[in-house]
């Protein structure tokens, strides 16, 4: 089982993209309901942290795909019509 922080939540930095996105969806659903102001602020902060983590993971994945697409010769691969 994953480690949790003092609030019982898994540290965002240790989460996979999928886990962070799933939790972000749960946070948004709770924010759309009736919650006390203190909880609303805590949820908003957690959501902001999760959103930033997801964005970072997506940027890293995009950079990796770009690296793969460039290939060993450093040039971008392209499709060629052979018909």
Short mmCIF file of N, CA and C in Angstrom, two decimals:
data_model
loop_
_atom_site.label_atom_id
_atom_site.label_comp_id
_atom_site.label_asym_id
_atom_site.label_seq_id
_atom_site.Cartn_x
_atom_site.Cartn_y
_atom_site.Cartn_z
N UNK A 1 0.84 -1.19 0.00
CA UNK A 1 0.00 0.00 0.00
C UNK A 1 0.88 1.24 0.00
N UNK A 2 0.44 2.32 -0.61
CA UNK A 2 1.22 3.55 -0.73
C UNK A 2 1.29 4.27 0.60
N UNK A 3 2.40 4.99 0.79
CA UNK A 3 2.55 5.83 1.98
C UNK A 3 1.53 6.95 1.92
N UNK A 4 1.15 7.45 3.09
CA UNK A 4 0.22 8.58 3.14
C UNK A 4 0.83 9.69 3.95
N UNK A 5 0.36 10.92 3.72
CA UNK A 5 0.85 12.05 4.50
C UNK A 5 0.05 12.14 5.80
N UNK A 6 0.29 13.18 6.57
CA UNK A 6 -0.35 13.33 7.88
C UNK A 6 -1.86 13.36 7.78
N UNK A 7 -2.41 13.81 6.67
CA UNK A 7 -3.85 13.87 6.48
C UNK A 7 -4.44 12.58 5.94
N UNK A 8 -3.62 11.54 5.82
CA UNK A 8 -4.11 10.27 5.32
C UNK A 8 -4.15 10.19 3.81
N UNK A 9 -3.63 11.18 3.13
CA UNK A 9 -3.63 11.20 1.66
C UNK A 9 -2.25 10.82 1.13
N UNK A 10 -2.24 10.13 0.01
CA UNK A 10 -0.97 9.79 -0.62
C UNK A 10 -0.31 11.07 -1.12
N UNK A 11 1.00 11.23 -0.89
CA UNK A 11 1.68 12.42 -1.41
C UNK A 11 1.54 12.48 -2.93
N UNK A 12 1.18 13.64 -3.43
CA UNK A 12 0.92 13.80 -4.87
C UNK A 12 2.14 13.44 -5.70
N UNK A 13 3.32 13.82 -5.26
CA UNK A 13 4.53 13.56 -6.02
C UNK A 13 4.78 12.08 -6.26
N UNK A 14 4.19 11.21 -5.44
CA UNK A 14 4.39 9.77 -5.57
C UNK A 14 3.30 9.11 -6.41
N UNK A 15 2.32 9.87 -6.85
CA UNK A 15 1.18 9.31 -7.56
C UNK A 15 1.46 9.15 -9.05
N UNK A 16 0.85 8.11 -9.62
CA UNK A 16 0.88 7.97 -11.07
C UNK A 16 -0.08 9.01 -11.66
N UNK A 17 0.04 9.20 -12.97
CA UNK A 17 -0.88 10.12 -13.64
C UNK A 17 -2.33 9.67 -13.44
N UNK A 18 -2.56 8.38 -13.63
CA UNK A 18 -3.91 7.85 -13.54
C UNK A 18 -4.50 8.01 -12.14
N UNK A 19 -3.69 7.75 -11.12
CA UNK A 19 -4.17 7.89 -9.73
C UNK A 19 -4.45 9.35 -9.41
N UNK A 20 -3.58 10.24 -9.86
CA UNK A 20 -3.77 11.67 -9.61
C UNK A 20 -5.02 12.18 -10.32
N UNK A 21 -5.22 11.76 -11.56
CA UNK A 21 -6.40 12.19 -12.31
C UNK A 21 -7.68 11.69 -11.66
N UNK A 22 -7.67 10.44 -11.20
CA UNK A 22 -8.85 9.88 -10.54
C UNK A 22 -9.17 10.65 -9.27
N UNK A 23 -8.14 10.96 -8.49
CA UNK A 23 -8.39 11.73 -7.27
C UNK A 23 -8.85 13.14 -7.60
N UNK A 24 -8.27 13.74 -8.63
CA UNK A 24 -8.70 15.08 -9.04
C UNK A 24 -10.17 15.08 -9.41
N UNK A 25 -10.62 14.06 -10.09
CA UNK A 25 -12.05 13.95 -10.44
C UNK A 25 -12.91 13.86 -9.18
N UNK A 26 -12.44 13.12 -8.18
CA UNK A 26 -13.18 13.02 -6.91
C UNK A 26 -13.22 14.36 -6.19
N UNK A 27 -12.10 15.07 -6.22
CA UNK A 27 -12.03 16.39 -5.58
C UNK A 27 -13.02 17.35 -6.24
N UNK A 28 -13.04 17.36 -7.56
CA UNK A 28 -13.95 18.25 -8.29
C UNK A 28 -15.41 17.92 -7.95
N UNK A 29 -15.72 16.63 -7.88
CA UNK A 29 -17.09 16.23 -7.54
C UNK A 29 -17.47 16.73 -6.15
N UNK A 30 -16.54 16.66 -5.21
CA UNK A 30 -16.83 17.14 -3.86
C UNK A 30 -16.95 18.66 -3.83
N UNK A 31 -16.14 19.35 -4.64
CA UNK A 31 -16.22 20.81 -4.68
C UNK A 31 -17.56 21.28 -5.26
N UNK A 32 -18.16 20.46 -6.09
CA UNK A 32 -19.45 20.81 -6.69
C UNK A 32 -20.61 20.64 -5.72
N UNK A 33 -20.35 19.99 -4.59
CA UNK A 33 -21.40 19.78 -3.58
C UNK A 33 -21.32 20.84 -2.49
N UNK A 34 -22.04 20.58 -1.43
CA UNK A 34 -22.05 21.48 -0.28
C UNK A 34 -20.94 21.06 0.67
N UNK A 35 -19.94 21.92 0.84
CA UNK A 35 -18.86 21.65 1.79
C UNK A 35 -18.58 22.91 2.60
N UNK A 36 -18.10 22.70 3.81
CA UNK A 36 -17.75 23.83 4.67
C UNK A 36 -16.57 24.59 4.06
N UNK A 37 -16.46 25.85 4.40
CA UNK A 37 -15.41 26.71 3.82
C UNK A 37 -14.02 26.15 4.05
N UNK A 38 -13.71 25.70 5.25
CA UNK A 38 -12.38 25.15 5.52
C UNK A 38 -12.09 23.93 4.65
N UNK A 39 -13.08 23.06 4.50
CA UNK A 39 -12.90 21.88 3.66
C UNK A 39 -12.78 22.29 2.20
N UNK A 40 -13.55 23.28 1.78
CA UNK A 40 -13.49 23.77 0.41
C UNK A 40 -12.09 24.26 0.08
N UNK A 41 -11.49 25.01 0.99
CA UNK A 41 -10.13 25.53 0.76
C UNK A 41 -9.13 24.38 0.68
N UNK A 42 -9.25 23.41 1.59
CA UNK A 42 -8.34 22.26 1.57
C UNK A 42 -8.51 21.46 0.28
N UNK A 43 -9.75 21.24 -0.14
CA UNK A 43 -10.00 20.52 -1.39
C UNK A 43 -9.44 21.28 -2.58
N UNK A 44 -9.63 22.57 -2.59
CA UNK A 44 -9.12 23.39 -3.70
C UNK A 44 -7.60 23.30 -3.78
N UNK A 45 -6.94 23.37 -2.63
CA UNK A 45 -5.47 23.28 -2.59
C UNK A 45 -5.01 21.92 -3.10
N UNK A 46 -5.66 20.86 -2.65
CA UNK A 46 -5.31 19.51 -3.09
C UNK A 46 -5.55 19.38 -4.60
N UNK A 47 -6.66 19.90 -5.07
CA UNK A 47 -6.97 19.86 -6.49
C UNK A 47 -5.93 20.60 -7.33
N UNK A 48 -5.50 21.74 -6.85
CA UNK A 48 -4.48 22.51 -7.58
C UNK A 48 -3.17 21.74 -7.66
N UNK A 49 -2.81 21.07 -6.57
CA UNK A 49 -1.59 20.26 -6.55
C UNK A 49 -1.72 19.07 -7.50
N UNK A 50 -2.87 18.43 -7.48
CA UNK A 50 -3.11 17.30 -8.39
C UNK A 50 -3.09 17.73 -9.84
N UNK A 51 -3.71 18.87 -10.15
CA UNK A 51 -3.73 19.39 -11.53
C UNK A 51 -2.32 19.65 -12.02
N UNK A 52 -1.50 20.30 -11.20
CA UNK A 52 -0.13 20.60 -11.59
C UNK A 52 0.67 19.31 -11.82
N UNK A 53 0.46 18.33 -10.97
CA UNK A 53 1.14 17.05 -11.11
C UNK A 53 0.75 16.37 -12.43
N UNK A 54 -0.54 16.37 -12.73
CA UNK A 54 -1.01 15.78 -13.99
C UNK A 54 -0.42 16.51 -15.19
N UNK A 55 -0.37 17.82 -15.13
CA UNK A 55 0.21 18.59 -16.24
C UNK A 55 1.68 18.24 -16.42
N UNK A 56 2.42 18.13 -15.31
CA UNK A 56 3.84 17.77 -15.39
C UNK A 56 4.03 16.39 -16.01
N UNK A 57 3.20 15.44 -15.59
CA UNK A 57 3.29 14.08 -16.14
C UNK A 57 2.98 14.08 -17.64
N UNK A 58 1.98 14.86 -18.06
CA UNK A 58 1.65 14.93 -19.49
C UNK A 58 2.76 15.58 -20.29
N UNK A 59 3.37 16.63 -19.75
CA UNK A 59 4.49 17.29 -20.45
C UNK A 59 5.66 16.34 -20.60
N UNK A 60 5.95 15.55 -19.55
CA UNK A 60 7.04 14.58 -19.62
C UNK A 60 6.74 13.51 -20.66
N UNK A 61 5.50 13.05 -20.71
CA UNK A 61 5.11 12.05 -21.70
C UNK A 61 5.22 12.62 -23.11
N UNK A 62 4.79 13.86 -23.28
CA UNK A 62 4.88 14.50 -24.60
C UNK A 62 6.33 14.64 -25.03
N UNK A 63 7.20 15.01 -24.12
CA UNK A 63 8.62 15.14 -24.44
C UNK A 63 9.21 13.78 -24.83
N UNK A 64 8.80 12.74 -24.15
CA UNK A 64 9.29 11.39 -24.46
C UNK A 64 8.81 10.95 -25.84
N UNK A 65 7.55 11.23 -26.17
CA UNK A 65 7.03 10.88 -27.49
C UNK A 65 7.79 11.65 -28.57
N UNK A 66 8.06 12.91 -28.33
CA UNK A 66 8.84 13.71 -29.29
C UNK A 66 10.23 13.10 -29.49
N UNK A 67 10.84 12.67 -28.39
CA UNK A 67 12.17 12.06 -28.46
C UNK A 67 12.12 10.78 -29.29
N UNK A 68 11.10 9.98 -29.07
CA UNK A 68 10.95 8.73 -29.83
C UNK A 68 10.70 9.04 -31.30
N UNK A 69 9.87 10.03 -31.58
CA UNK A 69 9.53 10.39 -32.96
C UNK A 69 10.74 10.91 -33.72
N UNK A 70 11.66 11.55 -33.00
CA UNK A 70 12.87 12.07 -33.65
C UNK A 70 13.74 10.94 -34.15
N UNK A 71 13.80 9.85 -33.45
CA UNK A 71 14.59 8.70 -33.87
C UNK A 71 16.06 8.87 -33.57
N UNK A 72 16.82 7.85 -33.89
CA UNK A 72 18.24 7.81 -33.57
C UNK A 72 19.04 8.86 -34.32
N UNK A 73 18.59 9.24 -35.51
CA UNK A 73 19.35 10.21 -36.30
C UNK A 73 19.07 11.66 -35.90
N UNK A 74 18.15 11.85 -34.96
CA UNK A 74 17.85 13.20 -34.49
C UNK A 74 16.87 13.95 -35.37
N UNK A 75 16.42 13.32 -36.43
CA UNK A 75 15.48 13.97 -37.34
C UNK A 75 14.08 13.45 -37.06
N UNK A 76 13.11 14.33 -37.25
CA UNK A 76 11.73 13.90 -37.07
C UNK A 76 11.37 12.91 -38.16
N UNK A 77 10.70 11.86 -37.72
CA UNK A 77 10.23 10.90 -38.71
C UNK A 77 9.01 11.49 -39.40
N UNK A 78 8.78 11.03 -40.60
CA UNK A 78 7.61 11.52 -41.34
C UNK A 78 7.03 10.38 -42.14
N UNK A 79 5.78 10.51 -42.46
CA UNK A 79 5.15 9.47 -43.28
C UNK A 79 5.46 9.76 -44.75
N UNK A 80 5.57 8.69 -45.50
CA UNK A 80 5.85 8.80 -46.93
C UNK A 80 4.75 8.04 -47.67
N UNK A 81 4.19 8.71 -48.66
CA UNK A 81 3.16 8.06 -49.47
C UNK A 81 3.84 7.16 -50.48
N UNK A 82 3.58 5.86 -50.38
CA UNK A 82 4.22 4.92 -51.30
C UNK A 82 3.24 4.35 -52.32
N UNK A 83 2.10 4.99 -52.47
CA UNK A 83 1.12 4.46 -53.43
C UNK A 83 1.44 4.90 -54.83
#
